[in-house]
Structure formats: structure tokens, C-alpha cells
Short mmCIF file of N, CA and C in Angstrom, two decimals:
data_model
loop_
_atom_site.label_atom_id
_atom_site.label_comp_id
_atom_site.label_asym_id
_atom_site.label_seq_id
_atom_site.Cartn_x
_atom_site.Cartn_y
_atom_site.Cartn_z
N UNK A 1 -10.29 4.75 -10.12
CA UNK A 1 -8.96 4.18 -10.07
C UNK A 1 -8.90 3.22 -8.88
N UNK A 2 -7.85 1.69 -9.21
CA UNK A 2 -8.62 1.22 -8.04
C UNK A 2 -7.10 1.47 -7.37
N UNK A 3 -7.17 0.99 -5.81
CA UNK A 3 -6.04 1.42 -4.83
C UNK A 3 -5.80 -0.18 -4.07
N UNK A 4 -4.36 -0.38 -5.01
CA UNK A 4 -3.65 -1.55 -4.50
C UNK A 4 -3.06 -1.58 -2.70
N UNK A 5 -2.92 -2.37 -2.02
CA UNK A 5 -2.85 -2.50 -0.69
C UNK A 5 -1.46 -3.19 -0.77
N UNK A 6 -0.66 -2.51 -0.15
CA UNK A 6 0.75 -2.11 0.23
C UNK A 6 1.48 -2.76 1.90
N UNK A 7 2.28 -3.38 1.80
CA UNK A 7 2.58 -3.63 3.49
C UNK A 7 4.00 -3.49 3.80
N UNK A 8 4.67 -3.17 5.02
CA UNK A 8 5.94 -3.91 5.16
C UNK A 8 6.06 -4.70 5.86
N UNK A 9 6.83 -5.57 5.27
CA UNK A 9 7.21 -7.12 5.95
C UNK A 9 8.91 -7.54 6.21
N UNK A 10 8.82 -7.99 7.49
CA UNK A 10 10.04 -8.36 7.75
C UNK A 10 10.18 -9.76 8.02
N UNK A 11 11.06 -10.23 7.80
CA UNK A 11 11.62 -11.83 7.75
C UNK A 11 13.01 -12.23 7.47
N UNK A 12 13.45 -12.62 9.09
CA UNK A 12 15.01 -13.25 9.17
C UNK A 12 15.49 -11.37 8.43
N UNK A 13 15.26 -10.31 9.40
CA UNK A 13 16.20 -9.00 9.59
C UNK A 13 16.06 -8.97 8.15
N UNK A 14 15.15 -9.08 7.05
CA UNK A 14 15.46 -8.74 5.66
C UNK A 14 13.76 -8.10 5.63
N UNK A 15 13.71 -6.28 5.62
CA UNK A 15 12.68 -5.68 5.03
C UNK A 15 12.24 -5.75 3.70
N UNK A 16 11.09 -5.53 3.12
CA UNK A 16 10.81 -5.41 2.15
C UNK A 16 9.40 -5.16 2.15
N UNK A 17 8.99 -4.78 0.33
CA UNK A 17 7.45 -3.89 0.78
C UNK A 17 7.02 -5.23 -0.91
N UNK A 18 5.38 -5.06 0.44
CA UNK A 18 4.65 -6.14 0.12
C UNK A 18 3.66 -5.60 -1.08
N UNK A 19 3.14 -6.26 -1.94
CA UNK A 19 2.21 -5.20 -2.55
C UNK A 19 1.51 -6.32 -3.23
N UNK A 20 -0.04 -6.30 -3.10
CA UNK A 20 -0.77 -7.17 -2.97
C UNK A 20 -1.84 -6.99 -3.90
N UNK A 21 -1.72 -7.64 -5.32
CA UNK A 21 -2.55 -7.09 -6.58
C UNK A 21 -3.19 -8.11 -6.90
N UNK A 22 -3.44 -8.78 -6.28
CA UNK A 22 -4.68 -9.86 -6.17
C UNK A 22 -4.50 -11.47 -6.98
N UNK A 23 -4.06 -11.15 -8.32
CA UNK A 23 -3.24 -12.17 -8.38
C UNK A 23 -2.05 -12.83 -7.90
N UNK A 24 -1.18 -12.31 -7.83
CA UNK A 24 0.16 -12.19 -7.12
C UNK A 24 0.77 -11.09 -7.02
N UNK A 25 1.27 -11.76 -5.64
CA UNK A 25 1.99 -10.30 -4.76
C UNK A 25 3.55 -10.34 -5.22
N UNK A 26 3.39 -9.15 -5.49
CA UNK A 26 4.85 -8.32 -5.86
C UNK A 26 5.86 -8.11 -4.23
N UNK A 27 6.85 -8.23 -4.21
CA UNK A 27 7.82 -8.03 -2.75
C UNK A 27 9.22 -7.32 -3.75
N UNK A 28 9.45 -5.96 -3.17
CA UNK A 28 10.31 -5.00 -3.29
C UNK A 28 11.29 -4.89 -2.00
N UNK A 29 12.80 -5.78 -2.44
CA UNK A 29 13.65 -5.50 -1.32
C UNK A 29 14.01 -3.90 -0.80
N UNK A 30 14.04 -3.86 0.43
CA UNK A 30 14.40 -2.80 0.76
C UNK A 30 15.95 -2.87 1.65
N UNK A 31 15.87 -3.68 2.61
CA UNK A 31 17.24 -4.28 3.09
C UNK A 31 18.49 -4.82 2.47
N UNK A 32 18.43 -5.13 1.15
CA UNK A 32 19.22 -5.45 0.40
C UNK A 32 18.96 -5.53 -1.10
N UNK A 33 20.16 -5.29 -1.38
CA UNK A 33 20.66 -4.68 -2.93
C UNK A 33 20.32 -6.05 -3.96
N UNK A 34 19.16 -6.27 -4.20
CA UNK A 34 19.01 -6.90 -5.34
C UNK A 34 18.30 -6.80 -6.42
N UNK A 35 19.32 -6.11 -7.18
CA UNK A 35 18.79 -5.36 -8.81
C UNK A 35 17.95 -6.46 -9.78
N UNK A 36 18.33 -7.44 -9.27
CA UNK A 36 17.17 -8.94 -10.13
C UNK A 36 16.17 -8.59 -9.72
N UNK A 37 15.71 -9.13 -8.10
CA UNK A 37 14.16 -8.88 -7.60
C UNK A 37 13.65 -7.51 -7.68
N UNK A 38 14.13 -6.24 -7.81
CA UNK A 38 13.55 -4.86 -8.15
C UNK A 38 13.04 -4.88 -9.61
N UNK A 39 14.23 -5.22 -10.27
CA UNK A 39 13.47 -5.84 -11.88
C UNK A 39 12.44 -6.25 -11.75
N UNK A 40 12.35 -7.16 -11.68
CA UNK A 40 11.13 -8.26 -11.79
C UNK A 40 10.18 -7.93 -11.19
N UNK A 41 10.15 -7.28 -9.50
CA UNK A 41 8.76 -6.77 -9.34
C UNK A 41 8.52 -5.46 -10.24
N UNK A 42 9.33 -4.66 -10.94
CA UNK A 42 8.73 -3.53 -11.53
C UNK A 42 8.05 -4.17 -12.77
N UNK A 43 8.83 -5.20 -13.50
CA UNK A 43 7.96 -5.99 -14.42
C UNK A 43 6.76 -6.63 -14.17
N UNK A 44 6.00 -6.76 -13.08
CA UNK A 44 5.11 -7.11 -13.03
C UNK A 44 4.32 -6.29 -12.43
N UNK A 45 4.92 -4.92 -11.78
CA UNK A 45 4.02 -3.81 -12.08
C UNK A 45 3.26 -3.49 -13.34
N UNK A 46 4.06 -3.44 -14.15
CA UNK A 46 3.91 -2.81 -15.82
C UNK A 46 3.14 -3.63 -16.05
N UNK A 47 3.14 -5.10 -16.19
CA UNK A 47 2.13 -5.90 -16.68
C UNK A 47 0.79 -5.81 -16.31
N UNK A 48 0.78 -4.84 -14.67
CA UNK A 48 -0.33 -4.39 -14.02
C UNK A 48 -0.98 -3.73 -14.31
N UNK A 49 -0.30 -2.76 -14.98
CA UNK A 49 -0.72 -1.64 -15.62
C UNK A 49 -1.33 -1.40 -16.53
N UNK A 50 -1.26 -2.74 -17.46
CA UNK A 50 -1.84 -2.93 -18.69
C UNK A 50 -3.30 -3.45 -18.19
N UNK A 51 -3.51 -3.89 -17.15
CA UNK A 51 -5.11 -4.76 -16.74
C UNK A 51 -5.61 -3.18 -16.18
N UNK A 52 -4.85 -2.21 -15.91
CA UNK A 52 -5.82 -0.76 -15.58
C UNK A 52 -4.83 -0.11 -14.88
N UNK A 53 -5.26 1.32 -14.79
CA UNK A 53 -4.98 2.06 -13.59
C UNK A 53 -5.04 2.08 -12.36
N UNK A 54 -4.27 2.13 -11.55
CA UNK A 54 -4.28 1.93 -10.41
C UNK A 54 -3.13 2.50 -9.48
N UNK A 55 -3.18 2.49 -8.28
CA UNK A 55 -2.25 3.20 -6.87
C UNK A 55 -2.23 2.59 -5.87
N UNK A 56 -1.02 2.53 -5.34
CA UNK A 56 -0.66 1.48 -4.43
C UNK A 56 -0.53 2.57 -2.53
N UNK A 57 -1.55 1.98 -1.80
CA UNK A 57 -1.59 2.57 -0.95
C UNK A 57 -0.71 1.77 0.58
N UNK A 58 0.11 2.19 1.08
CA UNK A 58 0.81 1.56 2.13
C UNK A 58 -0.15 1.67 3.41
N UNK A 59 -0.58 0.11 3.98
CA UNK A 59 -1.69 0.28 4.48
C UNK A 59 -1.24 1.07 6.20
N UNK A 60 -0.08 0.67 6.75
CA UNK A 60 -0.03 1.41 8.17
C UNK A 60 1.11 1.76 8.04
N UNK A 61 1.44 3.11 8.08
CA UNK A 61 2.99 4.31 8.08
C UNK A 61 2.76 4.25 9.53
N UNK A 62 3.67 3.71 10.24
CA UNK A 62 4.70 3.79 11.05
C UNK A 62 5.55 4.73 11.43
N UNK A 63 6.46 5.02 12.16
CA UNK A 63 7.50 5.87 12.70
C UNK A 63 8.64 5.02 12.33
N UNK A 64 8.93 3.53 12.35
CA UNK A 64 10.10 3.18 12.04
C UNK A 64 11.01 3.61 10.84
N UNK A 65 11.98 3.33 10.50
CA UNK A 65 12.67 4.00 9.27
C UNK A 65 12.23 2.89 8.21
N UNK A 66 12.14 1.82 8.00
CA UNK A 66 11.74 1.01 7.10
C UNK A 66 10.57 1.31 6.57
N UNK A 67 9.41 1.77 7.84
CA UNK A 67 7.96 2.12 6.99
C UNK A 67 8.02 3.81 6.80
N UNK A 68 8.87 4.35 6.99
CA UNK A 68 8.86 5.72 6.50
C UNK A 68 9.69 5.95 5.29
N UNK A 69 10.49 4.98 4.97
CA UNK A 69 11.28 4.57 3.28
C UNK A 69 10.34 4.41 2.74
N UNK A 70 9.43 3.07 3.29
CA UNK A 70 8.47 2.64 2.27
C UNK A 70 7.58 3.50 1.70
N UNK A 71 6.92 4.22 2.69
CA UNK A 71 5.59 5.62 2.14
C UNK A 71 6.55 6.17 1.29
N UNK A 72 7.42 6.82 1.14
CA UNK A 72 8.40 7.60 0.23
C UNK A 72 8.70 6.91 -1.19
N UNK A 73 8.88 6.00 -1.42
CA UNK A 73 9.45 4.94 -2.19
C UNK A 73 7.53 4.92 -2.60
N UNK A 74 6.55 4.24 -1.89
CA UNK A 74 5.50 4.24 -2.93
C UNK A 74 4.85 5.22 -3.26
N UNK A 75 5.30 5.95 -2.65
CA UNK A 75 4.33 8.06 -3.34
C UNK A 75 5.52 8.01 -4.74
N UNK A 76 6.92 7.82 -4.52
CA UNK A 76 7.62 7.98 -5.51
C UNK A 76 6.97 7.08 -6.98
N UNK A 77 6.65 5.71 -6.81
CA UNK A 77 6.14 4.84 -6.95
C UNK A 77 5.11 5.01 -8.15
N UNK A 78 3.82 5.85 -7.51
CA UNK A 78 2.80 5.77 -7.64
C UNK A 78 2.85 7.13 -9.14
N UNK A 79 3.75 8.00 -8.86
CA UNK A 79 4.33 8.88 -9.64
C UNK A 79 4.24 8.17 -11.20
N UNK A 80 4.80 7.04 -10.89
CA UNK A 80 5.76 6.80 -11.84
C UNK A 80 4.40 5.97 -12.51
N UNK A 81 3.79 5.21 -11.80
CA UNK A 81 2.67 4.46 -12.37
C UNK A 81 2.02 5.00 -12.86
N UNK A 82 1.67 6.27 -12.85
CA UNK A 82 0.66 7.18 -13.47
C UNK A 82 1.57 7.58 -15.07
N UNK A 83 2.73 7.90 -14.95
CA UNK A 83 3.53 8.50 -16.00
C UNK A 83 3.33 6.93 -17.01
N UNK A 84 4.32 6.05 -16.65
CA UNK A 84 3.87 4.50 -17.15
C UNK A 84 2.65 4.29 -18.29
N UNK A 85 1.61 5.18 -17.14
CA UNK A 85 0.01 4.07 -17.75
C UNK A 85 0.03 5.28 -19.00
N UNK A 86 0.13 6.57 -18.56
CA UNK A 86 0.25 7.94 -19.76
C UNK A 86 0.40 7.94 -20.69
N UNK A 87 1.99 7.29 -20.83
CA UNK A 87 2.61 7.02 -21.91
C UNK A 87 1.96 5.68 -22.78
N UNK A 88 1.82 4.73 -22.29
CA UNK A 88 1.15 3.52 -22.71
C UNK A 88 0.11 3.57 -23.46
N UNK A 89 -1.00 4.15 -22.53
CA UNK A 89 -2.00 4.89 -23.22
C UNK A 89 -2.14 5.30 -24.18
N UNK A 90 -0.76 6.33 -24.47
CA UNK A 90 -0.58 7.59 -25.93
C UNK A 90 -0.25 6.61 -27.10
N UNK A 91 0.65 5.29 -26.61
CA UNK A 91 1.03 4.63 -27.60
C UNK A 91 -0.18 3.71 -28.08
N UNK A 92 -1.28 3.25 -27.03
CA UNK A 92 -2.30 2.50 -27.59
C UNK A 92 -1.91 1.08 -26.89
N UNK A 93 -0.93 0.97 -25.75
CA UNK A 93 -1.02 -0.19 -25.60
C UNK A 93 -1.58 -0.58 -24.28
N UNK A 94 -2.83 0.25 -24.05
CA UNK A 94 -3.62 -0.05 -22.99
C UNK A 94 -4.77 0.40 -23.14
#
């Protein structure tokens, strides 16, 4: 399974988690409420999912509260990517 590389990044007081899948990087707001950009990077999770299995590892956990959301949020994450590829799988579309 391969293990995607994960960051948090801040810019102009706006957190968010970086996630770096080699073609293009996915950015998940965390500082602010925007249900468009959470869409869209989970959509291009899924599309990820279809090129293989894989887990997204947050490369340095921190003590701050932003990188201790983030580890939480991608263990939650990573949950879900596995359930995702499962189901996909069962249906044949991976």
C-alpha cells in the first residue's frame, strides 16, 4: 500500500492540510468553512482511489492545535479511504 505525504500549511492566518499525491496536491480547509473546497478535495481523493490503495501519512504532528486536528482528521481520513476503496472494489470499479 503506498503512503501519501500529508502537511500543514499556513498562509495569511488560513490553516489547511496539504496532501501531496504526486500529480496534484489536494488542500483541505481547516480554518474555514468551505463546503465547495472539502468537496472537491474529497473528489479527488476518490479519483485517487481508483489509481490504487493508499494512506495518507501527516509528515510532522506537532503540539499545536491545528496539527493535532490534522493527525485526527487524517487517521479519521484514512478510515474512510480504506472503506471507499472496499466498497469500490466489491462493485468492480477498481
Amino acid at each position: 500500500m503506498e503512503t501519501i505525504r500529508a502537511t500543514v500549511e499556513s498562509l495569511d492566518d488560513k490553516h489547511f492540510i496539504k496532501i501531496e499525491t504526486g500529480d496534484e496536491d489536494i488542500s483541505i480547509p481547516m480554518s474555514e468553512d468551505k463546503p465547495n473546497e472539502v468537496k472537491s478535495a474529497f473528489n479527488k481523493i476518490i479519483t485517487r482511489i481508483k489509481v490504487g490503495e493508499f494512506q495518507i501519512k501527516l509528515e510532522e504532528v506537532r503540539e499545536d492545535l491545528f496539527s493535532q486536528v490534522a493527525n485526527e482528521y487524517i487517521t479519521q481520513l484514512n478510515r474512510e479511504i480504506q472503506e471507499v476503496h472496499g466498497e469500490m472494489k466489491e462493485y468492480g470499479l477498481v
